[in-house]
JSON list of C-alpha atoms and ligand atoms in Angstrom, two decimals:
[
{"chain": "M", "resi": 1, "resn": "MET", "atom": "CA", "xyz": [19.25, -40.88, -5.29]},
{"chain": "M", "resi": 2, "resn": "ALA", "atom": "CA", "xyz": [22.12, -42.45, -7.20]},
{"chain": "M", "resi": 3, "resn": "LEU", "atom": "CA", "xyz": [23.52, -42.53, -10.66]},
{"chain": "M", "resi": 4, "resn": "LEU", "atom": "CA", "xyz": [23.39, -46.08, -11.96]},
{"chain": "M", "resi": 5, "resn": "ALA", "atom": "CA", "xyz": [25.90, -47.66, -14.36]},
{"chain": "M", "resi": 6, "resn": "ILE", "atom": "CA", "xyz": [24.34, -48.46, -17.74]},
{"chain": "M", "resi": 7, "resn": "LEU", "atom": "CA", "xyz": [25.17, -51.96, -19.00]},
{"chain": "M", "resi": 8, "resn": "GLU", "atom": "CA", "xyz": [26.49, -52.22, -22.56]},
{"chain": "M", "resi": 9, "resn": "TYR", "atom": "CA", "xyz": [26.25, -54.81, -25.32]},
{"chain": "M", "resi": 10, "resn": "PRO", "atom": "CA", "xyz": [27.18, -57.66, -25.18]},
{"chain": "M", "resi": 11, "resn": "ASP", "atom": "CA", "xyz": [26.56, -57.80, -21.42]},
{"chain": "M", "resi": 12, "resn": "PRO", "atom": "CA", "xyz": [24.44, -60.98, -20.90]},
{"chain": "M", "resi": 13, "resn": "ARG", "atom": "CA", "xyz": [22.29, -59.22, -18.29]},
{"chain": "M", "resi": 14, "resn": "LEU", "atom": "CA", "xyz": [20.74, -57.18, -21.15]},
{"chain": "M", "resi": 15, "resn": "ARG", "atom": "CA", "xyz": [19.32, -60.49, -22.41]},
{"chain": "M", "resi": 16, "resn": "LEU", "atom": "CA", "xyz": [17.41, -61.43, -19.24]},
{"chain": "M", "resi": 17, "resn": "THR", "atom": "CA", "xyz": [13.63, -61.21, -18.93]},
{"chain": "M", "resi": 18, "resn": "SER", "atom": "CA", "xyz": [12.33, -58.82, -16.29]},
{"chain": "M", "resi": 19, "resn": "GLN", "atom": "CA", "xyz": [9.65, -59.68, -13.73]},
{"chain": "M", "resi": 20, "resn": "PRO", "atom": "CA", "xyz": [6.43, -57.80, -12.95]},
{"chain": "M", "resi": 21, "resn": "VAL", "atom": "CA", "xyz": [6.65, -55.53, -9.91]},
{"chain": "M", "resi": 22, "resn": "GLU", "atom": "CA", "xyz": [4.56, -56.86, -7.04]},
{"chain": "M", "resi": 23, "resn": "ALA", "atom": "CA", "xyz": [5.86, -54.71, -4.21]},
{"chain": "M", "resi": 24, "resn": "PHE", "atom": "CA", "xyz": [5.20, -50.99, -4.65]},
{"chain": "M", "resi": 25, "resn": "ASP", "atom": "CA", "xyz": [7.54, -50.23, -1.77]},
{"chain": "M", "resi": 26, "resn": "ALA", "atom": "CA", "xyz": [10.51, -48.01, -0.87]},
{"chain": "M", "resi": 27, "resn": "SER", "atom": "CA", "xyz": [12.86, -50.19, -2.88]},
{"chain": "M", "resi": 28, "resn": "LEU", "atom": "CA", "xyz": [10.76, -49.59, -6.00]},
{"chain": "M", "resi": 29, "resn": "GLY", "atom": "CA", "xyz": [10.65, -45.86, -5.28]},
{"chain": "M", "resi": 30, "resn": "ARG", "atom": "CA", "xyz": [14.45, -45.81, -5.01]},
{"chain": "M", "resi": 31, "resn": "LEU", "atom": "CA", "xyz": [14.80, -47.64, -8.32]},
{"chain": "M", "resi": 32, "resn": "VAL", "atom": "CA", "xyz": [12.41, -45.20, -10.06]},
{"chain": "M", "resi": 33, "resn": "ASP", "atom": "CA", "xyz": [14.27, -42.20, -8.65]},
{"chain": "M", "resi": 34, "resn": "ASP", "atom": "CA", "xyz": [17.65, -43.63, -9.63]},
{"chain": "M", "resi": 35, "resn": "LEU", "atom": "CA", "xyz": [16.44, -44.45, -13.16]},
{"chain": "M", "resi": 36, "resn": "CYS", "atom": "CA", "xyz": [15.12, -40.87, -13.56]},
{"chain": "M", "resi": 37, "resn": "GLU", "atom": "CA", "xyz": [18.40, -39.41, -12.31]},
{"chain": "M", "resi": 38, "resn": "THR", "atom": "CA", "xyz": [20.47, -41.70, -14.55]},
{"chain": "M", "resi": 39, "resn": "LEU", "atom": "CA", "xyz": [18.28, -40.87, -17.57]},
{"chain": "M", "resi": 40, "resn": "ARG", "atom": "CA", "xyz": [18.67, -37.17, -16.92]},
{"chain": "M", "resi": 41, "resn": "ALA", "atom": "CA", "xyz": [22.42, -37.47, -16.77]},
{"chain": "M", "resi": 42, "resn": "SER", "atom": "CA", "xyz": [22.56, -39.63, -19.93]},
{"chain": "M", "resi": 43, "resn": "LYS", "atom": "CA", "xyz": [20.95, -37.44, -22.60]},
{"chain": "M", "resi": 44, "resn": "GLY", "atom": "CA", "xyz": [18.84, -40.42, -23.61]},
{"chain": "M", "resi": 45, "resn": "ILE", "atom": "CA", "xyz": [15.06, -40.21, -24.05]},
{"chain": "M", "resi": 46, "resn": "GLY", "atom": "CA", "xyz": [14.28, -43.42, -22.14]},
{"chain": "M", "resi": 47, "resn": "LEU", "atom": "CA", "xyz": [15.78, -45.95, -19.78]},
{"chain": "M", "resi": 48, "resn": "ALA", "atom": "CA", "xyz": [14.63, -49.44, -18.70]},
{"chain": "M", "resi": 49, "resn": "ALA", "atom": "CA", "xyz": [15.58, -51.06, -15.37]},
{"chain": "M", "resi": 50, "resn": "PRO", "atom": "CA", "xyz": [17.37, -54.04, -16.95]},
{"chain": "M", "resi": 51, "resn": "GLN", "atom": "CA", "xyz": [19.86, -51.61, -18.53]},
{"chain": "M", "resi": 52, "resn": "THR", "atom": "CA", "xyz": [21.07, -51.03, -15.01]},
{"chain": "M", "resi": 53, "resn": "GLY", "atom": "CA", "xyz": [21.03, -54.73, -14.01]},
{"chain": "M", "resi": 54, "resn": "ASP", "atom": "CA", "xyz": [17.63, -54.57, -12.18]},
{"chain": "M", "resi": 55, "resn": "ARG", "atom": "CA", "xyz": [15.13, -57.19, -13.33]},
{"chain": "M", "resi": 56, "resn": "ARG", "atom": "CA", "xyz": [11.93, -55.35, -12.50]},
{"chain": "M", "resi": 57, "resn": "GLN", "atom": "CA", "xyz": [9.51, -54.24, -15.22]},
{"chain": "M", "resi": 58, "resn": "VAL", "atom": "CA", "xyz": [10.15, -50.51, -14.82]},
{"chain": "M", "resi": 59, "resn": "LEU", "atom": "CA", "xyz": [10.93, -47.89, -17.47]},
{"chain": "M", "resi": 60, "resn": "VAL", "atom": "CA", "xyz": [11.10, -44.12, -17.63]},
{"chain": "M", "resi": 61, "resn": "ILE", "atom": "CA", "xyz": [10.70, -41.84, -20.66]},
{"chain": "M", "resi": 62, "resn": "ASP", "atom": "CA", "xyz": [11.57, -38.15, -21.06]},
{"chain": "M", "resi": 63, "resn": "LEU", "atom": "CA", "xyz": [11.39, -36.51, -24.46]},
{"chain": "M", "resi": 64, "resn": "SER", "atom": "CA", "xyz": [11.61, -33.01, -22.98]},
{"chain": "M", "resi": 65, "resn": "GLY", "atom": "CA", "xyz": [15.38, -33.03, -22.50]},
{"chain": "M", "resi": 66, "resn": "GLY", "atom": "CA", "xyz": [15.01, -32.72, -18.73]},
{"chain": "M", "resi": 67, "resn": "LYS", "atom": "CA", "xyz": [12.47, -29.90, -18.76]},
{"chain": "M", "resi": 68, "resn": "ALA", "atom": "CA", "xyz": [9.64, -32.12, -17.51]},
{"chain": "M", "resi": 69, "resn": "GLU", "atom": "CA", "xyz": [9.48, -34.99, -15.05]},
{"chain": "M", "resi": 70, "resn": "PRO", "atom": "CA", "xyz": [10.04, -38.38, -16.76]},
{"chain": "M", "resi": 71, "resn": "GLU", "atom": "CA", "xyz": [6.97, -40.53, -17.41]},
{"chain": "M", "resi": 72, "resn": "ILE", "atom": "CA", "xyz": [7.11, -43.72, -15.34]},
{"chain": "M", "resi": 73, "resn": "TYR", "atom": "CA", "xyz": [5.74, -47.03, -16.60]},
{"chain": "M", "resi": 74, "resn": "ILE", "atom": "CA", "xyz": [5.66, -50.08, -14.36]},
{"chain": "M", "resi": 75, "resn": "ASN", "atom": "CA", "xyz": [4.44, -53.49, -15.62]},
{"chain": "M", "resi": 76, "resn": "PRO", "atom": "CA", "xyz": [3.54, -51.96, -19.00]},
{"chain": "M", "resi": 77, "resn": "GLU", "atom": "CA", "xyz": [1.34, -53.78, -21.54]},
{"chain": "M", "resi": 78, "resn": "ILE", "atom": "CA", "xyz": [0.55, -52.59, -25.04]},
{"chain": "M", "resi": 79, "resn": "LEU", "atom": "CA", "xyz": [-3.19, -52.86, -25.60]},
{"chain": "M", "resi": 80, "resn": "ALA", "atom": "CA", "xyz": [-3.25, -51.74, -29.22]},
{"chain": "M", "resi": 81, "resn": "SER", "atom": "CA", "xyz": [-0.80, -50.44, -31.82]},
{"chain": "M", "resi": 82, "resn": "THR", "atom": "CA", "xyz": [-1.11, -49.07, -35.34]},
{"chain": "M", "resi": 83, "resn": "ALA", "atom": "CA", "xyz": [0.64, -47.09, -38.07]},
{"chain": "M", "resi": 84, "resn": "PRO", "atom": "CA", "xyz": [3.95, -48.88, -38.48]},
{"chain": "M", "resi": 85, "resn": "GLY", "atom": "CA", "xyz": [6.79, -46.62, -39.60]},
{"chain": "M", "resi": 86, "resn": "LEU", "atom": "CA", "xyz": [10.52, -46.71, -40.12]},
{"chain": "M", "resi": 87, "resn": "VAL", "atom": "CA", "xyz": [12.31, -44.97, -37.28]},
{"chain": "M", "resi": 88, "resn": "GLU", "atom": "CA", "xyz": [15.99, -44.26, -36.66]},
{"chain": "M", "resi": 89, "resn": "GLU", "atom": "CA", "xyz": [16.93, -45.60, -33.23]},
{"chain": "M", "resi": 90, "resn": "SER", "atom": "CA", "xyz": [19.93, -45.62, -30.96]},
{"chain": "M", "resi": 91, "resn": "CYS", "atom": "CA", "xyz": [20.47, -47.19, -27.54]},
{"chain": "M", "resi": 92, "resn": "LEU", "atom": "CA", "xyz": [22.47, -46.15, -24.49]},
{"chain": "M", "resi": 93, "resn": "SER", "atom": "CA", "xyz": [23.43, -49.85, -24.18]},
{"chain": "M", "resi": 94, "resn": "VAL", "atom": "CA", "xyz": [24.71, -50.04, -27.75]},
{"chain": "M", "resi": 95, "resn": "PRO", "atom": "CA", "xyz": [26.76, -46.83, -27.95]},
{"chain": "M", "resi": 96, "resn": "GLY", "atom": "CA", "xyz": [27.74, -45.51, -31.34]},
{"chain": "M", "resi": 97, "resn": "VAL", "atom": "CA", "xyz": [25.19, -47.47, -33.38]},
{"chain": "M", "resi": 98, "resn": "VAL", "atom": "CA", "xyz": [22.15, -46.11, -35.15]},
{"chain": "M", "resi": 99, "resn": "GLY", "atom": "CA", "xyz": [19.74, -47.96, -37.40]},
{"chain": "M", "resi": 100, "resn": "ASN", "atom": "CA", "xyz": [16.26, -47.88, -38.85]},
{"chain": "M", "resi": 101, "resn": "VAL", "atom": "CA", "xyz": [13.70, -50.10, -37.21]},
{"chain": "M", "resi": 102, "resn": "VAL", "atom": "CA", "xyz": [10.01, -50.71, -37.96]},
{"chain": "M", "resi": 103, "resn": "ARG", "atom": "CA", "xyz": [7.79, -49.64, -35.08]},
{"chain": "M", "resi": 104, "resn": "ALA", "atom": "CA", "xyz": [4.17, -48.75, -34.48]},
{"chain": "M", "resi": 105, "resn": "THR", "atom": "CA", "xyz": [3.85, -45.00, -34.23]},
{"chain": "M", "resi": 106, "resn": "GLN", "atom": "CA", "xyz": [0.58, -45.11, -32.21]},
{"chain": "M", "resi": 107, "resn": "VAL", "atom": "CA", "xyz": [0.13, -47.29, -29.17]},
{"chain": "M", "resi": 108, "resn": "ARG", "atom": "CA", "xyz": [-2.27, -47.57, -26.29]},
{"chain": "M", "resi": 109, "resn": "VAL", "atom": "CA", "xyz": [-0.48, -48.70, -23.15]},
{"chain": "M", "resi": 110, "resn": "ARG", "atom": "CA", "xyz": [-1.66, -49.86, -19.73]},
{"chain": "M", "resi": 111, "resn": "ALA", "atom": "CA", "xyz": [0.80, -49.61, -16.87]},
{"chain": "M", "resi": 112, "resn": "ARG", "atom": "CA", "xyz": [1.06, -48.77, -13.17]},
{"chain": "M", "resi": 113, "resn": "ASP", "atom": "CA", "xyz": [2.60, -45.69, -11.53]},
{"chain": "M", "resi": 114, "resn": "ARG", "atom": "CA", "xyz": [5.02, -45.80, -8.58]},
{"chain": "M", "resi": 115, "resn": "SER", "atom": "CA", "xyz": [2.18, -46.10, -6.09]},
{"chain": "M", "resi": 116, "resn": "GLY", "atom": "CA", "xyz": [0.71, -49.09, -7.96]},
{"chain": "M", "resi": 117, "resn": "GLU", "atom": "CA", "xyz": [-2.16, -47.17, -9.51]},
{"chain": "M", "resi": 118, "resn": "ALA", "atom": "CA", "xyz": [-3.08, -48.50, -12.97]},
{"chain": "M", "resi": 119, "resn": "PHE", "atom": "CA", "xyz": [-3.51, -46.08, -15.88]},
{"chain": "M", "resi": 120, "resn": "GLU", "atom": "CA", "xyz": [-3.97, -46.19, -19.66]},
{"chain": "M", "resi": 121, "resn": "ARG", "atom": "CA", "xyz": [-2.46, -43.74, -22.09]},
{"chain": "M", "resi": 122, "resn": "ASP", "atom": "CA", "xyz": [-2.33, -43.17, -25.88]},
{"chain": "M", "resi": 123, "resn": "LEU", "atom": "CA", "xyz": [1.13, -42.39, -27.21]},
{"chain": "M", "resi": 124, "resn": "GLU", "atom": "CA", "xyz": [2.22, -41.41, -30.68]},
{"chain": "M", "resi": 125, "resn": "GLY", "atom": "CA", "xyz": [5.37, -40.53, -32.55]},
{"chain": "M", "resi": 126, "resn": "MET", "atom": "CA", "xyz": [8.64, -40.74, -30.61]},
{"chain": "M", "resi": 127, "resn": "SER", "atom": "CA", "xyz": [6.83, -41.40, -27.31]},
{"chain": "M", "resi": 128, "resn": "ALA", "atom": "CA", "xyz": [5.24, -44.50, -28.81]},
{"chain": "M", "resi": 129, "resn": "VAL", "atom": "CA", "xyz": [8.53, -45.60, -30.39]},
{"chain": "M", "resi": 130, "resn": "CYS", "atom": "CA", "xyz": [10.51, -45.05, -27.22]},
{"chain": "M", "resi": 131, "resn": "LEU", "atom": "CA", "xyz": [7.97, -47.04, -25.15]},
{"chain": "M", "resi": 132, "resn": "GLN", "atom": "CA", "xyz": [8.33, -50.02, -27.52]},
{"chain": "M", "resi": 133, "resn": "HIS", "atom": "CA", "xyz": [12.14, -49.74, -27.40]},
{"chain": "M", "resi": 134, "resn": "GLU", "atom": "CA", "xyz": [12.09, -49.72, -23.57]},
{"chain": "M", "resi": 135, "resn": "MET", "atom": "CA", "xyz": [9.58, -52.59, -23.42]},
{"chain": "M", "resi": 136, "resn": "ASP", "atom": "CA", "xyz": [11.95, -54.62, -25.61]},
{"chain": "M", "resi": 137, "resn": "HIS", "atom": "CA", "xyz": [14.59, -54.18, -22.89]},
{"chain": "M", "resi": 138, "resn": "LEU", "atom": "CA", "xyz": [12.17, -55.79, -20.45]},
{"chain": "M", "resi": 139, "resn": "VAL", "atom": "CA", "xyz": [12.19, -59.00, -22.53]},
{"chain": "M", "resi": 140, "resn": "GLY", "atom": "CA", "xyz": [15.93, -58.94, -23.26]},
{"chain": "M", "resi": 141, "resn": "LYS", "atom": "CA", "xyz": [15.60, -57.54, -26.78]},
{"chain": "M", "resi": 142, "resn": "LEU", "atom": "CA", "xyz": [17.77, -54.79, -28.32]},
{"chain": "M", "resi": 143, "resn": "PHE", "atom": "CA", "xyz": [16.96, -52.61, -31.34]},
{"chain": "M", "resi": 144, "resn": "VAL", "atom": "CA", "xyz": [19.87, -54.16, -33.22]},
{"chain": "M", "resi": 145, "resn": "ASP", "atom": "CA", "xyz": [17.93, -57.46, -33.11]},
{"chain": "M", "resi": 146, "resn": "ARG", "atom": "CA", "xyz": [15.28, -55.74, -35.25]},
{"chain": "M", "resi": 147, "resn": "LEU", "atom": "CA", "xyz": [17.67, -54.52, -37.98]},
{"chain": "M", "resi": 148, "resn": "PRO", "atom": "CA", "xyz": [17.37, -56.23, -41.36]},
{"chain": "M", "resi": 149, "resn": "LEU", "atom": "CA", "xyz": [19.52, -59.37, -41.66]},
{"chain": "M", "resi": 150, "resn": "LEU", "atom": "CA", "xyz": [22.47, -57.83, -43.51]},
{"chain": "M", "resi": 151, "resn": "ARG", "atom": "CA", "xyz": [22.71, -54.81, -41.16]},
{"chain": "M", "resi": 152, "resn": "ARG", "atom": "CA", "xyz": [22.37, -57.11, -38.16]},
{"chain": "M", "resi": 153, "resn": "LEU", "atom": "CA", "xyz": [25.22, -59.28, -39.40]},
{"chain": "M", "resi": 154, "resn": "ARG", "atom": "CA", "xyz": [27.36, -56.22, -40.16]},
{"chain": "M", "resi": 155, "resn": "PHE", "atom": "CA", "xyz": [26.69, -54.89, -36.63]},
{"chain": "M", "resi": 156, "resn": "ARG", "atom": "CA", "xyz": [27.66, -58.19, -34.99]},
{"chain": "M", "resi": 157, "resn": "PHE", "atom": "CA", "xyz": [30.79, -58.50, -37.06]},
{"chain": "M", "resi": 158, "resn": "ALA", "atom": "CA", "xyz": [31.90, -54.93, -36.33]},
{"chain": "M", "resi": 159, "resn": "ALA", "atom": "CA", "xyz": [31.16, -55.39, -32.62]},
{"chain": "M", "resi": 160, "resn": "SER", "atom": "CA", "xyz": [33.13, -58.60, -32.29]},
{"chain": "M", "resi": 161, "resn": "ARG", "atom": "CA", "xyz": [36.02, -57.13, -34.27]},
{"chain": "M", "resi": 162, "resn": "ALA", "atom": "CA", "xyz": [36.03, -54.10, -31.92]},
{"chain": "M", "resi": 163, "resn": "ARG", "atom": "CA", "xyz": [36.13, -56.44, -28.91]},
{"chain": "M", "resi": 164, "resn": "ALA", "atom": "CA", "xyz": [39.01, -58.48, -30.36]},
{"chain": "M", "resi": 165, "resn": "GLN", "atom": "CA", "xyz": [40.92, -55.26, -31.00]},
{"chain": "M", "resi": 166, "resn": "ALA", "atom": "CA", "xyz": [40.30, -54.07, -27.42]},
{"chain": "M", "resi": 167, "resn": "ALA", "atom": "CA", "xyz": [41.46, -57.42, -25.94]},
{"chain": "N", "resi": 201, "resn": "LIG", "atom": "O1", "xyz": [18.21, -42.22, -26.16]},
{"chain": "N", "resi": 201, "resn": "LIG", "atom": "C1", "xyz": [17.57, -43.02, -26.85]},
{"chain": "N", "resi": 201, "resn": "LIG", "atom": "N1", "xyz": [17.14, -42.60, -28.06]},
{"chain": "N", "resi": 201, "resn": "LIG", "atom": "C2", "xyz": [16.23, -43.34, -28.82]},
{"chain": "N", "resi": 201, "resn": "LIG", "atom": "C3", "xyz": [16.03, -42.93, -30.14]},
{"chain": "N", "resi": 201, "resn": "LIG", "atom": "C4", "xyz": [15.14, -43.59, -30.95]},
{"chain": "N", "resi": 201, "resn": "LIG", "atom": "C5", "xyz": [14.44, -44.69, -30.45]},
{"chain": "N", "resi": 201, "resn": "LIG", "atom": "C6", "xyz": [14.65, -45.09, -29.16]},
{"chain": "N", "resi": 201, "resn": "LIG", "atom": "C7", "xyz": [15.54, -44.45, -28.33]},
{"chain": "N", "resi": 201, "resn": "LIG", "atom": "S1", "xyz": [15.75, -44.94, -26.70]},
{"chain": "N", "resi": 201, "resn": "LIG", "atom": "C8", "xyz": [17.39, -44.38, -26.38]},
{"chain": "N", "resi": 201, "resn": "LIG", "atom": "C9", "xyz": [17.71, -44.58, -24.92]},
{"chain": "N", "resi": 201, "resn": "LIG", "atom": "C10", "xyz": [17.75, -46.08, -24.59]},
{"chain": "N", "resi": 201, "resn": "LIG", "atom": "O2", "xyz": [18.65, -46.79, -24.94]},
{"chain": "N", "resi": 201, "resn": "LIG", "atom": "N2", "xyz": [16.73, -46.55, -23.97]},
{"chain": "N", "resi": 201, "resn": "LIG", "atom": "O3", "xyz": [16.67, -47.85, -23.70]},
{"chain": "N", "resi": 202, "resn": "LIG", "atom": "NI1", "xyz": [17.86, -48.82, -25.23]}
]
């Protein structure tokens, strides 16, 4: 197992689209284990492979604070979603920023486990929200892209000013 580095905005690799997993092999198992270890060390509630520079459709979620094993979702698809709500989000790849985003608070998801077995699950509340946040990472989207226009512009301006200051 290994701790992976978490890419941060504006790293262009966070904007890439991930590919479905076809090989449920040892390399996938290693990625899953490393994502779980990295999540545990991070204090986040979820982590998606592209946040570590890996372009496979893999994500892990743990709302227990490390008390339970993370849930593993490979090649996830949302089958149905309802009950949109306003949720305060943050992202390990956008440190220091929080913002309210509209998300479904109930979803039904189909995915595969690390052995390739398909399953379906109903999620609600923060589990549902986190799954959608992680699935956004699989298509190169960040929660700041979902902020209302003025907040989005303010975020971009502050981020570019911070970069100019650091340079
Ligand atoms: O740790 C995280 N907290 C969080 C809070 C509200 C909605 C989504 C999240 S996910 C985030 C970890 C992360 O960046 N996952 O990609
Ligand atoms: Ni994130």
